[in-house]
Amino acid sequence: MIQGTVTTDGIPTVSLTVAGTAWPATVDTGFNGDLELPEALRPFVNPRFLAPTEWLLAGGQRIVEDTYEVEFPFDGDTLAAEATFVPGSTILIGTGLMAQHRLTIDFLAGRVLLERLA
């Protein structure tokens, strides 16, 4: 189980530990991929290049990013996941990574809960 909070801006967030460091992570239900990771995490997740991938962003914008298979620690396991790398310091969690979880976002109480179901 992963618990988090909803920011004052209404963004569901959790904290994920990667390589012994806690990283802020945004839960993005509009992103159907697995992960977008800060470039600083590249050395810690054993990335293996897969292919350039085209993504359709909000507003109809299309971008192409290199996609990697990574070994990512998530909810007590290390999962094989697909990820892109970007500048910055926040992890973006997509619905692909949460496929075996129930996501509860309680905006009134400011709580986020990811519970593994499978």
CSV table of N, CA and C in Angstrom, one decimal:
chain,number,residue,atom,x,y,z
A,1,MET,N,0.8,-1.2,0.0
A,1,MET,CA,0.0,0.0,0.0
A,1,MET,C,0.9,1.2,0.0
A,2,ILE,N,0.5,2.2,-0.8
A,2,ILE,CA,1.2,3.5,-0.9
A,2,ILE,C,0.2,4.6,-0.5
A,3,GLN,N,0.6,5.4,0.4
A,3,GLN,CA,-0.2,6.5,0.9
A,3,GLN,C,0.4,7.9,0.5
A,4,GLY,N,-0.5,8.8,0.2
A,4,GLY,CA,0.0,10.1,-0.2
A,4,GLY,C,-1.0,11.2,0.2
A,5,THR,N,-0.8,12.4,-0.4
A,5,THR,CA,-1.6,13.5,-0.1
A,5,THR,C,-2.0,14.2,-1.4
A,6,VAL,N,-3.0,15.1,-1.3
A,6,VAL,CA,-3.4,15.9,-2.4
A,6,VAL,C,-2.9,17.3,-2.0
A,7,THR,N,-2.1,17.9,-3.0
A,7,THR,CA,-1.6,19.2,-2.7
A,7,THR,C,-2.7,20.3,-2.6
A,8,THR,N,-2.3,21.5,-2.2
A,8,THR,CA,-3.3,22.6,-2.1
A,8,THR,C,-3.7,23.0,-3.6
A,9,ASP,N,-2.9,22.6,-4.6
A,9,ASP,CA,-3.3,22.8,-6.0
A,9,ASP,C,-4.1,21.7,-6.6
A,10,GLY,N,-4.4,20.7,-5.7
A,10,GLY,CA,-5.3,19.6,-6.2
A,10,GLY,C,-4.5,18.5,-6.9
A,11,ILE,N,-3.2,18.3,-6.7
A,11,ILE,CA,-2.4,17.3,-7.4
A,11,ILE,C,-2.2,16.2,-6.4
A,12,PRO,N,-2.6,14.9,-6.9
A,12,PRO,CA,-2.4,13.8,-6.0
A,12,PRO,C,-0.9,13.4,-6.1
A,13,THR,N,-0.3,13.2,-4.9
A,13,THR,CA,1.1,12.9,-4.8
A,13,THR,C,1.4,11.8,-3.8
A,14,VAL,N,2.5,11.1,-4.1
A,14,VAL,CA,3.0,10.1,-3.1
A,14,VAL,C,4.5,10.3,-3.1
A,15,SER,N,5.2,9.7,-2.2
A,15,SER,CA,6.6,9.7,-2.1
A,15,SER,C,7.1,8.3,-2.4
A,16,LEU,N,8.1,8.1,-3.3
A,16,LEU,CA,8.6,6.8,-3.7
A,16,LEU,C,10.1,6.8,-3.4
A,17,THR,N,10.6,5.8,-2.8
A,17,THR,CA,12.0,5.6,-2.4
A,17,THR,C,12.7,4.9,-3.6
A,18,VAL,N,13.7,5.6,-4.2
A,18,VAL,CA,14.5,5.0,-5.2
A,18,VAL,C,16.0,5.2,-4.9
A,19,ALA,N,16.8,4.2,-4.8
A,19,ALA,CA,18.2,4.3,-4.5
A,19,ALA,C,18.4,5.0,-3.2
A,20,GLY,N,17.5,4.7,-2.2
A,20,GLY,CA,17.7,5.2,-0.8
A,20,GLY,C,17.3,6.6,-0.6
A,21,THR,N,16.7,7.2,-1.6
A,21,THR,CA,16.2,8.6,-1.5
A,21,THR,C,14.7,8.7,-1.8
A,22,ALA,N,14.0,9.5,-1.0
A,22,ALA,CA,12.6,9.7,-1.3
A,22,ALA,C,12.4,10.7,-2.4
A,23,TRP,N,11.6,10.4,-3.4
A,23,TRP,CA,11.3,11.2,-4.5
A,23,TRP,C,9.8,11.6,-4.6
A,24,PRO,N,9.5,12.8,-4.8
A,24,PRO,CA,8.1,13.2,-5.0
A,24,PRO,C,7.6,12.6,-6.3
A,25,ALA,N,6.3,12.1,-6.2
A,25,ALA,CA,5.7,11.4,-7.4
A,25,ALA,C,4.3,11.9,-7.6
A,26,THR,N,4.0,12.4,-8.8
A,26,THR,CA,2.6,12.8,-9.1
A,26,THR,C,1.9,11.6,-9.7
A,27,VAL,N,0.7,11.4,-9.2
A,27,VAL,CA,-0.2,10.4,-9.8
A,27,VAL,C,-1.0,11.0,-10.9
A,28,ASP,N,-0.8,10.6,-12.2
A,28,ASP,CA,-1.4,11.2,-13.3
A,28,ASP,C,-2.3,10.2,-14.0
A,29,THR,N,-3.6,10.3,-13.8
A,29,THR,CA,-4.6,9.4,-14.4
A,29,THR,C,-4.8,9.7,-15.9
A,30,GLY,N,-4.2,10.8,-16.4
A,30,GLY,CA,-4.3,11.1,-17.8
A,30,GLY,C,-3.2,10.6,-18.6
A,31,PHE,N,-2.2,9.9,-17.9
A,31,PHE,CA,-1.0,9.4,-18.6
A,31,PHE,C,-1.2,7.9,-18.6
A,32,ASN,N,-1.3,7.3,-19.7
A,32,ASN,CA,-1.6,5.8,-19.7
A,32,ASN,C,-0.3,5.0,-19.9
A,33,GLY,N,0.9,5.6,-19.8
A,33,GLY,CA,2.1,4.9,-19.8
A,33,GLY,C,2.4,4.5,-18.3
A,34,ASP,N,3.7,4.0,-18.1
A,34,ASP,CA,4.1,3.6,-16.8
A,34,ASP,C,4.7,4.8,-16.0
A,35,LEU,N,5.8,5.3,-16.5
A,35,LEU,CA,6.6,6.2,-15.7
A,35,LEU,C,7.3,7.3,-16.5
A,36,GLU,N,7.4,8.5,-16.0
A,36,GLU,CA,8.3,9.5,-16.4
A,36,GLU,C,9.2,9.8,-15.3
A,37,LEU,N,10.5,9.6,-15.5
A,37,LEU,CA,11.5,9.7,-14.4
A,37,LEU,C,12.5,10.9,-14.6
A,38,PRO,N,12.9,11.4,-13.4
A,38,PRO,CA,13.9,12.5,-13.5
A,38,PRO,C,15.2,11.8,-14.1
A,39,GLU,N,15.9,12.6,-14.9
A,39,GLU,CA,17.2,12.1,-15.5
A,39,GLU,C,18.2,11.6,-14.4
A,40,ALA,N,18.1,12.2,-13.2
A,40,ALA,CA,19.0,11.8,-12.1
A,40,ALA,C,18.8,10.4,-11.7
A,41,LEU,N,17.7,9.8,-12.0
A,41,LEU,CA,17.4,8.4,-11.6
A,41,LEU,C,17.9,7.4,-12.6
A,42,ARG,N,18.3,7.8,-13.8
A,42,ARG,CA,18.8,6.9,-14.8
A,42,ARG,C,19.8,5.9,-14.3
A,43,PRO,N,20.9,6.3,-13.6
A,43,PRO,CA,21.9,5.3,-13.2
A,43,PRO,C,21.4,4.2,-12.2
A,44,PHE,N,20.2,4.4,-11.6
A,44,PHE,CA,19.7,3.5,-10.5
A,44,PHE,C,18.6,2.6,-11.0
A,45,VAL,N,18.2,2.6,-12.2
A,45,VAL,CA,17.0,1.8,-12.6
A,45,VAL,C,17.3,0.9,-13.8
A,46,ASN,N,18.6,0.7,-14.1
A,46,ASN,CA,19.1,-0.2,-15.1
A,46,ASN,C,18.3,0.0,-16.5
A,47,PRO,N,18.3,1.1,-17.1
A,47,PRO,CA,17.5,1.4,-18.3
A,47,PRO,C,18.1,0.6,-19.5
A,48,ARG,N,17.1,0.0,-20.2
A,48,ARG,CA,17.5,-0.7,-21.5
A,48,ARG,C,16.6,0.0,-22.6
A,49,PHE,N,17.2,0.5,-23.6
A,49,PHE,CA,16.5,1.2,-24.6
A,49,PHE,C,15.5,0.3,-25.3
A,50,LEU,N,14.3,0.8,-25.5
A,50,LEU,CA,13.3,0.0,-26.3
A,50,LEU,C,13.1,0.6,-27.7
A,51,ALA,N,12.6,1.8,-27.7
A,51,ALA,CA,12.3,2.5,-29.0
A,51,ALA,C,11.9,3.9,-28.8
A,52,PRO,N,11.9,4.7,-29.8
A,52,PRO,CA,11.2,6.0,-29.8
A,52,PRO,C,9.7,5.7,-29.7
A,53,THR,N,9.0,6.5,-28.8
A,53,THR,CA,7.6,6.3,-28.7
A,53,THR,C,6.9,7.6,-28.9
A,54,GLU,N,5.8,7.6,-29.6
A,54,GLU,CA,5.0,8.8,-29.8
A,54,GLU,C,3.9,8.9,-28.8
A,55,TRP,N,3.8,10.1,-28.1
A,55,TRP,CA,2.8,10.3,-27.1
A,55,TRP,C,1.9,11.4,-27.6
A,56,LEU,N,0.6,11.3,-27.3
A,56,LEU,CA,-0.4,12.3,-27.5
A,56,LEU,C,-0.7,13.0,-26.2
A,57,LEU,N,-0.3,14.3,-26.1
A,57,LEU,CA,-0.5,15.1,-24.9
A,57,LEU,C,-1.9,15.8,-25.0
A,58,ALA,N,-2.2,16.3,-23.8
A,58,ALA,CA,-3.4,17.1,-23.8
A,58,ALA,C,-3.4,18.3,-24.8
A,59,GLY,N,-4.5,18.6,-25.4
A,59,GLY,CA,-4.5,19.6,-26.4
A,59,GLY,C,-4.1,19.1,-27.8
A,60,GLY,N,-3.9,17.8,-27.9
A,60,GLY,CA,-3.6,17.2,-29.2
A,60,GLY,C,-2.2,17.3,-29.6
A,61,GLN,N,-1.3,17.8,-28.8
A,61,GLN,CA,0.1,17.9,-29.1
A,61,GLN,C,0.7,16.5,-29.1
A,62,ARG,N,1.5,16.2,-30.2
A,62,ARG,CA,2.3,14.9,-30.2
A,62,ARG,C,3.7,15.1,-30.1
A,63,ILE,N,4.4,14.2,-29.2
A,63,ILE,CA,5.8,14.3,-29.0
A,63,ILE,C,6.4,12.9,-29.2
A,64,VAL,N,7.7,12.8,-29.5
A,64,VAL,CA,8.3,11.5,-29.6
A,64,VAL,C,9.5,11.5,-28.5
A,65,GLU,N,9.5,10.5,-27.7
A,65,GLU,CA,10.5,10.4,-26.6
A,65,GLU,C,11.1,9.0,-26.7
A,66,ASP,N,12.4,8.8,-26.3
A,66,ASP,CA,13.0,7.5,-26.2
A,66,ASP,C,12.4,6.8,-25.0
A,67,THR,N,12.0,5.6,-25.2
A,67,THR,CA,11.4,4.8,-24.1
A,67,THR,C,12.4,3.7,-23.7
A,68,TYR,N,12.4,3.4,-22.4
A,68,TYR,CA,13.4,2.4,-21.8
A,68,TYR,C,12.6,1.5,-21.0
A,69,GLU,N,13.1,0.2,-20.9
A,69,GLU,CA,12.6,-0.7,-19.9
A,69,GLU,C,13.5,-0.5,-18.6
A,70,VAL,N,12.8,-0.3,-17.5
A,70,VAL,CA,13.6,-0.1,-16.3
A,70,VAL,C,13.2,-1.0,-15.2
A,71,GLU,N,14.0,-1.2,-14.2
A,71,GLU,CA,13.7,-2.0,-13.0
A,71,GLU,C,13.3,-0.9,-11.9
A,72,PHE,N,12.1,-0.9,-11.6
A,72,PHE,CA,11.6,0.2,-10.7
A,72,PHE,C,11.0,-0.3,-9.4
A,73,PRO,N,11.4,0.2,-8.3
A,73,PRO,CA,10.8,-0.2,-7.0
A,73,PRO,C,9.5,0.4,-6.8
A,74,PHE,N,8.4,-0.4,-6.6
A,74,PHE,CA,7.1,0.1,-6.5
A,74,PHE,C,6.3,-0.8,-5.6
A,75,ASP,N,5.8,-0.3,-4.5
A,75,ASP,CA,4.9,-1.0,-3.6
A,75,ASP,C,5.5,-2.3,-3.1
A,76,GLY,N,6.7,-2.2,-2.7
A,76,GLY,CA,7.4,-3.4,-2.1
A,76,GLY,C,8.0,-4.4,-3.1
A,77,ASP,N,7.8,-4.2,-4.4
A,77,ASP,CA,8.4,-5.0,-5.4
A,77,ASP,C,9.3,-4.2,-6.3
A,78,THR,N,10.1,-4.9,-7.1
A,78,THR,CA,10.8,-4.3,-8.2
A,78,THR,C,10.2,-4.7,-9.5
A,79,LEU,N,9.6,-3.8,-10.2
A,79,LEU,CA,8.8,-4.1,-11.4
A,79,LEU,C,9.6,-3.7,-12.7
A,80,ALA,N,9.4,-4.5,-13.7
A,80,ALA,CA,9.8,-4.1,-15.1
A,80,ALA,C,8.8,-3.1,-15.6
A,81,ALA,N,9.2,-1.9,-15.9
A,81,ALA,CA,8.3,-0.9,-16.4
A,81,ALA,C,8.9,-0.1,-17.5
A,82,GLU,N,8.1,0.6,-18.3
A,82,GLU,CA,8.5,1.4,-19.4
A,82,GLU,C,8.6,2.9,-18.9
A,83,ALA,N,9.7,3.5,-19.2
A,83,ALA,CA,9.9,4.9,-18.7
A,83,ALA,C,10.5,5.8,-19.7
A,84,THR,N,10.3,7.0,-19.6
A,84,THR,CA,11.0,8.1,-20.3
A,84,THR,C,11.8,8.9,-19.2
A,85,PHE,N,12.8,9.6,-19.7
A,85,PHE,CA,13.6,10.4,-18.7
A,85,PHE,C,13.5,11.9,-19.1
A,86,VAL,N,13.3,12.7,-18.1
A,86,VAL,CA,13.2,14.2,-18.3
A,86,VAL,C,14.0,14.9,-17.3
A,87,PRO,N,14.3,16.2,-17.6
A,87,PRO,CA,14.9,17.1,-16.5
A,87,PRO,C,13.9,17.3,-15.4
A,88,GLY,N,14.3,17.6,-14.2
A,88,GLY,CA,13.4,17.8,-13.1
A,88,GLY,C,13.7,16.9,-12.0
A,89,SER,N,12.8,17.0,-11.0
A,89,SER,CA,13.0,16.2,-9.8
A,89,SER,C,11.7,15.4,-9.3
A,90,THR,N,10.7,15.3,-10.2
A,90,THR,CA,9.5,14.7,-9.8
A,90,THR,C,9.2,13.5,-10.8
A,91,ILE,N,8.8,12.4,-10.1
A,91,ILE,CA,8.4,11.2,-10.9
A,91,ILE,C,6.9,11.4,-11.3
A,92,LEU,N,6.6,10.9,-12.5
A,92,LEU,CA,5.2,10.9,-12.9
A,92,LEU,C,4.8,9.4,-13.0
A,93,ILE,N,3.7,9.1,-12.3
A,93,ILE,CA,3.2,7.7,-12.3
A,93,ILE,C,2.0,7.7,-13.2
A,94,GLY,N,2.0,6.8,-14.2
A,94,GLY,CA,0.9,6.7,-15.1
A,94,GLY,C,0.0,5.5,-14.8
A,95,THR,N,-1.1,5.4,-15.4
A,95,THR,CA,-2.0,4.3,-15.2
A,95,THR,C,-1.5,2.9,-15.5
A,96,GLY,N,-0.5,2.9,-16.4
A,96,GLY,CA,0.1,1.6,-16.7
A,96,GLY,C,0.7,0.9,-15.5
A,97,LEU,N,1.4,1.7,-14.7
A,97,LEU,CA,2.1,1.2,-13.5
A,97,LEU,C,1.1,0.8,-12.4
A,98,MET,N,-0.1,1.5,-12.5
A,98,MET,CA,-1.1,1.2,-11.4
A,98,MET,C,-2.1,0.2,-11.8
A,99,ALA,N,-1.9,-0.6,-12.9
A,99,ALA,CA,-2.9,-1.5,-13.4
A,99,ALA,C,-3.3,-2.6,-12.4
A,100,GLN,N,-2.4,-2.9,-11.4
A,100,GLN,CA,-2.8,-4.0,-10.4
A,100,GLN,C,-3.2,-3.3,-9.1
A,101,HIS,N,-3.5,-2.0,-9.1
A,101,HIS,CA,-3.9,-1.3,-7.9
A,101,HIS,C,-5.2,-0.7,-8.0
A,102,ARG,N,-5.8,-0.4,-6.8
A,102,ARG,CA,-6.9,0.5,-6.7
A,102,ARG,C,-6.4,1.8,-6.3
A,103,LEU,N,-6.8,2.8,-7.0
A,103,LEU,CA,-6.4,4.2,-6.7
A,103,LEU,C,-7.6,4.9,-6.1
A,104,THR,N,-7.4,5.5,-4.9
A,104,THR,CA,-8.4,6.3,-4.2
A,104,THR,C,-7.8,7.7,-4.0
A,105,ILE,N,-8.5,8.7,-4.5
A,105,ILE,CA,-8.1,10.1,-4.3
A,105,ILE,C,-9.3,10.7,-3.6
A,106,ASP,N,-9.1,11.1,-2.3
A,106,ASP,CA,-10.1,11.8,-1.5
A,106,ASP,C,-9.7,13.3,-1.5
A,107,PHE,N,-10.2,14.1,-2.4
A,107,PHE,CA,-9.8,15.5,-2.5
A,107,PHE,C,-10.3,16.3,-1.3
A,108,LEU,N,-11.4,15.9,-0.7
A,108,LEU,CA,-11.9,16.7,0.5
A,108,LEU,C,-11.0,16.4,1.7
A,109,ALA,N,-10.5,15.2,1.9
A,109,ALA,CA,-9.7,14.9,3.0
A,109,ALA,C,-8.2,15.1,2.7
A,110,GLY,N,-7.9,15.2,1.4
A,110,GLY,CA,-6.5,15.5,1.0
A,110,GLY,C,-5.6,14.2,1.0
A,111,ARG,N,-6.3,13.0,0.8
A,111,ARG,CA,-5.6,11.7,0.9
A,111,ARG,C,-5.5,11.0,-0.4
A,112,VAL,N,-4.4,10.3,-0.7
A,112,VAL,CA,-4.2,9.4,-1.8
A,112,VAL,C,-3.9,8.0,-1.3
A,113,LEU,N,-4.5,7.0,-1.9
A,113,LEU,CA,-4.2,5.6,-1.5
A,113,LEU,C,-4.1,4.7,-2.7
A,114,LEU,N,-3.0,4.0,-2.8
A,114,LEU,CA,-2.8,3.0,-3.9
A,114,LEU,C,-2.7,1.6,-3.2
A,115,GLU,N,-3.7,0.8,-3.5
A,115,GLU,CA,-3.7,-0.6,-2.8
A,115,GLU,C,-3.6,-1.6,-3.9
A,116,ARG,N,-2.6,-2.5,-3.7
A,116,ARG,CA,-2.4,-3.6,-4.7
A,116,ARG,C,-3.6,-4.6,-4.6
A,117,LEU,N,-4.2,-5.0,-5.7
A,117,LEU,CA,-5.3,-5.9,-5.7
A,117,LEU,C,-4.9,-7.3,-6.3
A,118,ALA,N,-3.8,-7.3,-7.1
A,118,ALA,CA,-3.4,-8.6,-7.7
A,118,ALA,C,-2.1,-9.0,-7.2
